[in-house]
Amino acid sequence: MNLHEYQGKDILQKYGVRVQRGIVADTPEQAVEAAKKLQAETNTPIWVVKAQIHAGGRGKGKIAGTEQRGVALAKKIEDVETIARNILGNRLITLQTSAEGKVVNKVFVCEDTYYPGDSEPKEFYMSILLDRGKSKNVIMYSPEGGMNIEEVAEKTPHLIFKETIDPTVGLQPFQARKIAFNLGLSGDAVKEMTKFVFALYKAYMESDSAMFEINPVLKTSDNKILAVDAKVTLDDNSLYRHPELAAMRDVTEEDPTEVEAGNFNLNYVKLDGNVGCMVNGAGLAMATMDLIALSGGSPANFLDVGGTADAARVEQAFRIILKDANVKAILVNIFGGIVRCDRVAQGVVDAYKNIGDIPVPVIVRLQGTNAEEAKKIIDESGMKIYSAIEFREAADRVKEVLA
Ligand code: GDP
Ligand code: MN
């Protein structure tokens, strides 16, 4: 589950990570209030207004049809209002969003942490994530942080460092110092950075996060180290242990069809192809997507209906797949291991009847227990459903109907 910057910084702050402070606002009026309150608390002379969406690249991104950036400095209180008005309710397009961008519902009004006239503010990159190959957490960091990190990774990969953490002993002081030295720090800044890294690692572990990305981590000329941005992804499997974090979910940021599918316990991920797939089991779903690609189509989704492919679930799954206007054919690929194929076949026929008219060809491949009976049920249903038993046969059918 992804969080907004303001939520991520909230978590960091709870663990003693120094952050660029801010107050979140839903309207331009609230943004002005937030700016005044923040000034009273922090003495900040100017503000940074930051669009809150689940995507990065906001600093370079623009509000659709305008020159307004997703992160902008406000030198006067009136500018806070203007920027908030330009951003709120509109679509922000960044390198990490689709071409349409994402509607911004909140802005985060922040203190300016780059003291005007600061001679040496330094932007670093730091992230923590699980290295699945090593089964260990890894801290990735770079002395060249900021908005061009993708370019750094591409052109000067030797400037991206990795520190692997052994989970049995945790982060060690020498590792935190090594990070500080590789970032080119000395003196007090080393001490500040090791404190920062320890607090960050603790926040990552105790919130059961899947990823932290802090870009930039800022060093001011008076050696304060702070998180100016925070991209936090929580581990979905751990949310039951953190009701207060689970409550941070913002469903408006998620694909509405995926949210609906989740409510039915269907494992659905929308993709941009033209063949809808309904499959039981994640492995078979992946193989099915490969097969569709091999036969010249491209999958419109990943959909695992799970072990109980009964009529009700099959119907829900059809309805979800059909919400996608790009779908030109649907391939149902079910292996009858625990479920019997004839029951699934009956489910498909019933679902087809209930939905009424499915406007695209449906190819059903059922294999396993009672596969022959299942094919018979489909063939005799009198509906426009093509049946197949062999995987290849199903793929050829898909190719035919797309041609
Ligand atoms: P992102 O573009 O979505 O990653 O958003 P960030 O939160 O990282 O902000 C983008 C950029 O805005 C940062 O890399 C900074 O260079 C700049 N920025 C953020 N906060 C401040 C600030 O307080 N003062 C100034 N002058 N620039 C800031
Ligand atoms: Mn950033």
Tab-separated table of C-alpha atoms in Angstrom, residues 100-335:
chain	number	residue	atom	x	y	z
A	100	GLU	CA	-3.729	11.960	-18.242
A	101	GLY	CA	-2.065	12.530	-14.902
A	102	LYS	CA	-3.616	12.231	-11.446
A	103	VAL	CA	-6.178	14.473	-9.770
A	104	VAL	CA	-4.692	16.263	-6.768
A	105	ASN	CA	-6.985	16.333	-3.731
A	106	LYS	CA	-4.534	17.647	-1.154
A	107	VAL	CA	-1.561	19.952	-0.986
A	108	PHE	CA	1.153	19.811	1.652
A	109	VAL	CA	2.257	23.283	2.672
A	110	CYS	CA	5.843	22.936	3.863
A	111	GLU	CA	8.538	25.014	5.458
A	112	ASP	CA	11.425	26.031	3.232
A	113	THR	CA	14.424	24.020	4.262
A	114	TYR	CA	16.889	25.391	1.729
A	115	TYR	CA	17.667	28.624	3.553
A	116	PRO	CA	17.733	31.292	0.898
A	117	GLY	CA	21.363	32.059	0.324
A	118	ASP	CA	22.516	28.748	1.772
A	119	SER	CA	25.829	28.199	0.087
A	120	GLU	CA	25.973	24.450	0.330
A	121	PRO	CA	22.665	22.667	0.635
A	122	LYS	CA	23.402	19.111	-0.431
A	123	GLU	CA	20.796	16.689	-1.779
A	124	PHE	CA	21.341	12.960	-1.219
A	125	TYR	CA	19.295	9.943	-2.236
A	126	MET	CA	18.412	7.179	0.219
A	127	SER	CA	16.052	4.231	0.047
A	128	ILE	CA	15.491	1.074	2.053
A	129	LEU	CA	13.978	-2.027	0.540
A	130	LEU	CA	14.095	-5.790	0.621
A	131	ASP	CA	16.653	-7.498	-1.576
A	132	ARG	CA	14.713	-10.677	-2.309
A	133	GLY	CA	17.736	-12.430	-3.776
A	134	LYS	CA	19.655	-12.034	-0.535
A	135	SER	CA	16.637	-12.171	1.801
A	136	LYS	CA	18.029	-9.084	3.460
A	137	ASN	CA	17.170	-5.423	3.631
A	138	VAL	CA	19.342	-3.088	1.672
A	139	ILE	CA	19.963	0.631	2.080
A	140	MET	CA	20.610	2.250	-1.301
A	141	TYR	CA	22.062	5.731	-1.302
A	142	SER	CA	23.824	8.245	-3.442
A	143	PRO	CA	25.664	11.519	-2.923
A	144	GLU	CA	23.952	12.723	-6.109
A	145	GLY	CA	20.328	12.880	-4.959
A	146	GLY	CA	17.557	15.157	-6.098
A	147	MET	CA	15.391	15.326	-9.135
A	148	ASN	CA	17.836	13.698	-11.562
A	149	ILE	CA	18.400	10.429	-9.727
A	150	GLU	CA	17.218	8.315	-12.686
A	151	GLU	CA	19.942	9.889	-14.802
A	152	VAL	CA	22.550	9.225	-12.090
A	153	ALA	CA	21.524	5.556	-12.017
A	154	GLU	CA	21.816	5.333	-15.787
A	155	LYS	CA	24.974	7.340	-16.489
A	156	THR	CA	27.022	7.080	-13.294
A	157	PRO	CA	25.856	3.885	-11.580
A	158	HIS	CA	29.056	3.802	-9.470
A	159	LEU	CA	27.568	6.737	-7.540
A	160	ILE	CA	24.776	4.509	-6.238
A	161	PHE	CA	25.903	2.597	-3.154
A	162	LYS	CA	24.302	-0.346	-1.385
A	163	GLU	CA	24.571	-1.451	2.216
A	164	THR	CA	23.080	-4.840	3.022
A	165	ILE	CA	21.668	-5.341	6.517
A	166	ASP	CA	21.795	-8.734	8.169
A	167	PRO	CA	18.372	-9.144	9.797
A	168	THR	CA	19.727	-11.172	12.726
A	169	VAL	CA	22.013	-8.382	13.949
A	170	GLY	CA	20.325	-5.359	12.392
A	171	LEU	CA	21.968	-2.143	11.210
A	172	GLN	CA	25.465	-1.772	12.723
A	173	PRO	CA	27.104	1.520	13.691
A	174	PHE	CA	30.026	0.934	11.318
A	175	GLN	CA	27.553	0.584	8.449
A	176	ALA	CA	25.880	3.900	9.250
A	177	ARG	CA	29.322	5.566	9.405
A	178	LYS	CA	30.314	4.009	6.096
A	179	ILE	CA	27.185	5.493	4.542
A	180	ALA	CA	28.054	8.928	5.928
A	181	PHE	CA	31.624	8.718	4.564
A	182	ASN	CA	30.490	7.524	1.135
A	183	LEU	CA	28.168	10.527	1.067
A	184	GLY	CA	31.268	12.682	1.470
A	185	LEU	CA	30.459	13.896	4.984
A	186	SER	CA	32.837	14.794	7.751
A	187	GLY	CA	32.758	16.172	11.290
A	188	ASP	CA	29.357	16.810	12.869
A	189	ALA	CA	27.555	15.853	9.677
A	190	VAL	CA	28.742	12.244	10.124
A	191	LYS	CA	27.142	12.067	13.557
A	192	GLU	CA	23.928	13.630	12.254
A	193	MET	CA	23.808	11.252	9.300
A	194	THR	CA	24.338	8.125	11.418
A	195	LYS	CA	21.505	9.272	13.692
A	196	PHE	CA	19.333	9.858	10.625
A	197	VAL	CA	20.086	6.440	9.125
A	198	PHE	CA	19.410	4.626	12.411
A	199	ALA	CA	16.081	6.378	12.926
A	200	LEU	CA	15.110	5.749	9.313
A	201	TYR	CA	15.937	2.058	9.549
A	202	LYS	CA	13.966	1.708	12.764
A	203	ALA	CA	10.969	3.422	11.158
A	204	TYR	CA	11.219	1.065	8.186
A	205	MET	CA	11.384	-2.062	10.353
A	206	GLU	CA	8.728	-1.123	12.887
A	207	SER	CA	6.189	0.074	10.337
A	208	ASP	CA	6.658	-3.197	8.386
A	209	SER	CA	7.356	-1.219	5.265
A	210	ALA	CA	8.168	-2.697	1.892
A	211	MET	CA	9.982	0.385	0.672
A	212	PHE	CA	11.177	3.777	1.821
A	213	GLU	CA	12.506	6.253	-0.696
A	214	ILE	CA	13.763	9.566	0.628
A	215	ASN	CA	14.840	11.814	-2.206
A	216	PRO	CA	16.179	14.267	-1.386
A	217	VAL	CA	17.744	13.754	2.008
A	218	LEU	CA	19.009	17.266	2.639
A	219	LYS	CA	22.133	18.423	4.429
A	220	THR	CA	21.976	22.097	5.302
A	221	SER	CA	25.103	24.201	5.699
A	222	ASP	CA	24.651	24.004	9.477
A	223	ASN	CA	24.751	20.199	9.249
A	224	LYS	CA	21.118	19.375	9.796
A	225	ILE	CA	20.124	16.196	7.964
A	226	LEU	CA	16.449	15.923	7.043
A	227	ALA	CA	13.949	14.136	4.814
A	228	VAL	CA	12.527	16.613	2.305
A	229	ASP	CA	10.461	13.973	0.514
A	230	ALA	CA	9.090	10.596	1.626
A	231	LYS	CA	7.792	7.809	-0.522
A	232	VAL	CA	6.570	4.978	1.691
A	233	THR	CA	5.141	1.644	0.596
A	234	LEU	CA	3.758	-0.501	3.396
A	235	ASP	CA	3.707	-4.281	3.198
A	236	ASP	CA	0.041	-5.211	2.567
A	237	ASN	CA	0.522	-8.481	4.433
A	238	SER	CA	1.415	-6.633	7.618
A	239	LEU	CA	-1.447	-4.156	7.669
A	240	TYR	CA	-3.454	-6.265	10.120
A	241	ARG	CA	-0.768	-5.473	12.696
A	242	HIS	CA	-1.010	-1.721	12.106
A	243	PRO	CA	-4.628	-0.553	12.058
A	244	GLU	CA	-3.463	3.071	12.347
A	245	LEU	CA	-1.368	2.669	9.193
A	246	ALA	CA	-4.051	0.673	7.362
A	247	ALA	CA	-6.369	3.652	7.985
A	248	MET	CA	-4.047	5.812	5.869
A	249	ARG	CA	-5.224	4.076	2.712
A	250	ASP	CA	-6.439	6.482	0.016
A	251	VAL	CA	-8.635	4.496	-2.363
A	252	THR	CA	-9.050	7.505	-4.657
A	253	GLU	CA	-5.435	6.895	-5.679
A	254	GLU	CA	-6.092	3.320	-6.709
A	255	ASP	CA	-7.604	1.895	-9.871
A	256	PRO	CA	-11.371	1.757	-9.107
A	257	THR	CA	-11.747	-1.617	-10.794
A	258	GLU	CA	-8.896	-3.039	-8.733
A	259	VAL	CA	-10.535	-1.735	-5.561
A	260	GLU	CA	-13.845	-3.344	-6.527
A	261	ALA	CA	-12.132	-6.633	-7.380
A	262	GLY	CA	-10.381	-6.538	-3.997
A	263	ASN	CA	-13.758	-6.217	-2.291
A	264	PHE	CA	-14.723	-9.548	-3.896
A	265	ASN	CA	-11.358	-11.069	-2.969
A	266	LEU	CA	-10.418	-11.318	-6.613
A	267	ASN	CA	-6.781	-10.752	-7.350
A	268	TYR	CA	-6.981	-8.295	-10.247
A	269	VAL	CA	-4.343	-6.080	-11.798
A	270	LYS	CA	-5.310	-3.936	-14.752
A	271	LEU	CA	-2.943	-3.916	-17.737
A	272	ASP	CA	-3.193	-2.184	-21.079
A	273	GLY	CA	-3.756	-5.056	-23.534
A	274	ASN	CA	-6.887	-6.321	-25.290
A	275	VAL	CA	-7.431	-9.887	-24.038
A	276	GLY	CA	-9.173	-10.230	-20.696
A	277	CYS	CA	-8.031	-13.261	-18.697
A	278	MET	CA	-9.780	-15.166	-15.959
A	279	VAL	CA	-7.582	-17.813	-14.406
A	280	ASN	CA	-7.318	-19.787	-11.176
A	281	GLY	CA	-3.896	-19.660	-9.603
A	282	ALA	CA	-1.256	-16.976	-9.988
A	283	GLY	CA	1.211	-19.272	-11.777
A	284	LEU	CA	-1.329	-20.351	-14.367
A	285	ALA	CA	-2.377	-16.712	-14.751
A	286	MET	CA	1.205	-15.751	-15.577
A	287	ALA	CA	1.534	-18.638	-18.048
A	288	THR	CA	-1.756	-17.606	-19.650
A	289	MET	CA	-0.537	-14.060	-20.116
A	290	ASP	CA	2.619	-15.397	-21.777
A	291	LEU	CA	0.545	-17.551	-24.072
A	292	ILE	CA	-1.662	-14.648	-25.064
A	293	ALA	CA	1.419	-12.638	-25.914
A	294	LEU	CA	2.860	-15.543	-27.920
A	295	SER	CA	-0.293	-15.756	-29.988
A	296	GLY	CA	-0.110	-12.095	-30.886
A	297	GLY	CA	-2.489	-10.585	-28.326
A	298	SER	CA	-1.665	-8.711	-25.188
A	299	PRO	CA	-3.271	-9.290	-21.792
A	300	ALA	CA	-5.734	-6.677	-20.570
A	301	ASN	CA	-5.341	-7.818	-16.993
A	302	PHE	CA	-4.052	-10.303	-14.501
A	303	LEU	CA	-6.946	-11.979	-12.720
A	304	ASP	CA	-6.675	-14.851	-10.301
A	305	VAL	CA	-10.148	-15.989	-9.216
A	306	GLY	CA	-8.617	-18.293	-6.614
A	307	GLY	CA	-9.588	-21.807	-5.659
A	308	THR	CA	-13.361	-21.427	-5.650
A	309	ALA	CA	-14.317	-20.632	-9.217
A	310	ASP	CA	-18.048	-20.897	-8.590
A	311	ALA	CA	-20.786	-19.210	-10.635
A	312	ALA	CA	-20.952	-16.118	-8.407
A	313	ARG	CA	-17.211	-15.480	-8.572
A	314	VAL	CA	-17.031	-16.189	-12.292
A	315	GLU	CA	-19.831	-13.680	-12.831
A	316	GLN	CA	-18.080	-11.033	-10.719
A	317	ALA	CA	-14.874	-11.680	-12.619
A	318	PHE	CA	-16.631	-11.263	-15.995
A	319	ARG	CA	-18.181	-8.010	-14.853
A	320	ILE	CA	-14.832	-6.672	-13.729
A	321	ILE	CA	-13.057	-7.656	-16.950
A	322	LEU	CA	-15.858	-6.094	-19.017
A	323	LYS	CA	-15.420	-2.712	-17.350
A	324	ASP	CA	-12.290	-2.357	-19.438
A	325	ALA	CA	-13.280	-0.939	-22.829
A	326	ASN	CA	-10.052	-2.218	-24.413
A	327	VAL	CA	-11.079	-5.852	-23.976
A	328	LYS	CA	-11.714	-7.496	-27.354
A	329	ALA	CA	-11.822	-11.130	-26.198
A	330	ILE	CA	-11.882	-13.013	-22.913
A	331	LEU	CA	-9.881	-16.134	-22.231
A	332	VAL	CA	-11.013	-18.231	-19.282
A	333	ASN	CA	-8.325	-20.699	-18.306
A	334	ILE	CA	-9.214	-22.845	-15.328
A	335	PHE	CA	-7.481	-25.915	-14.032
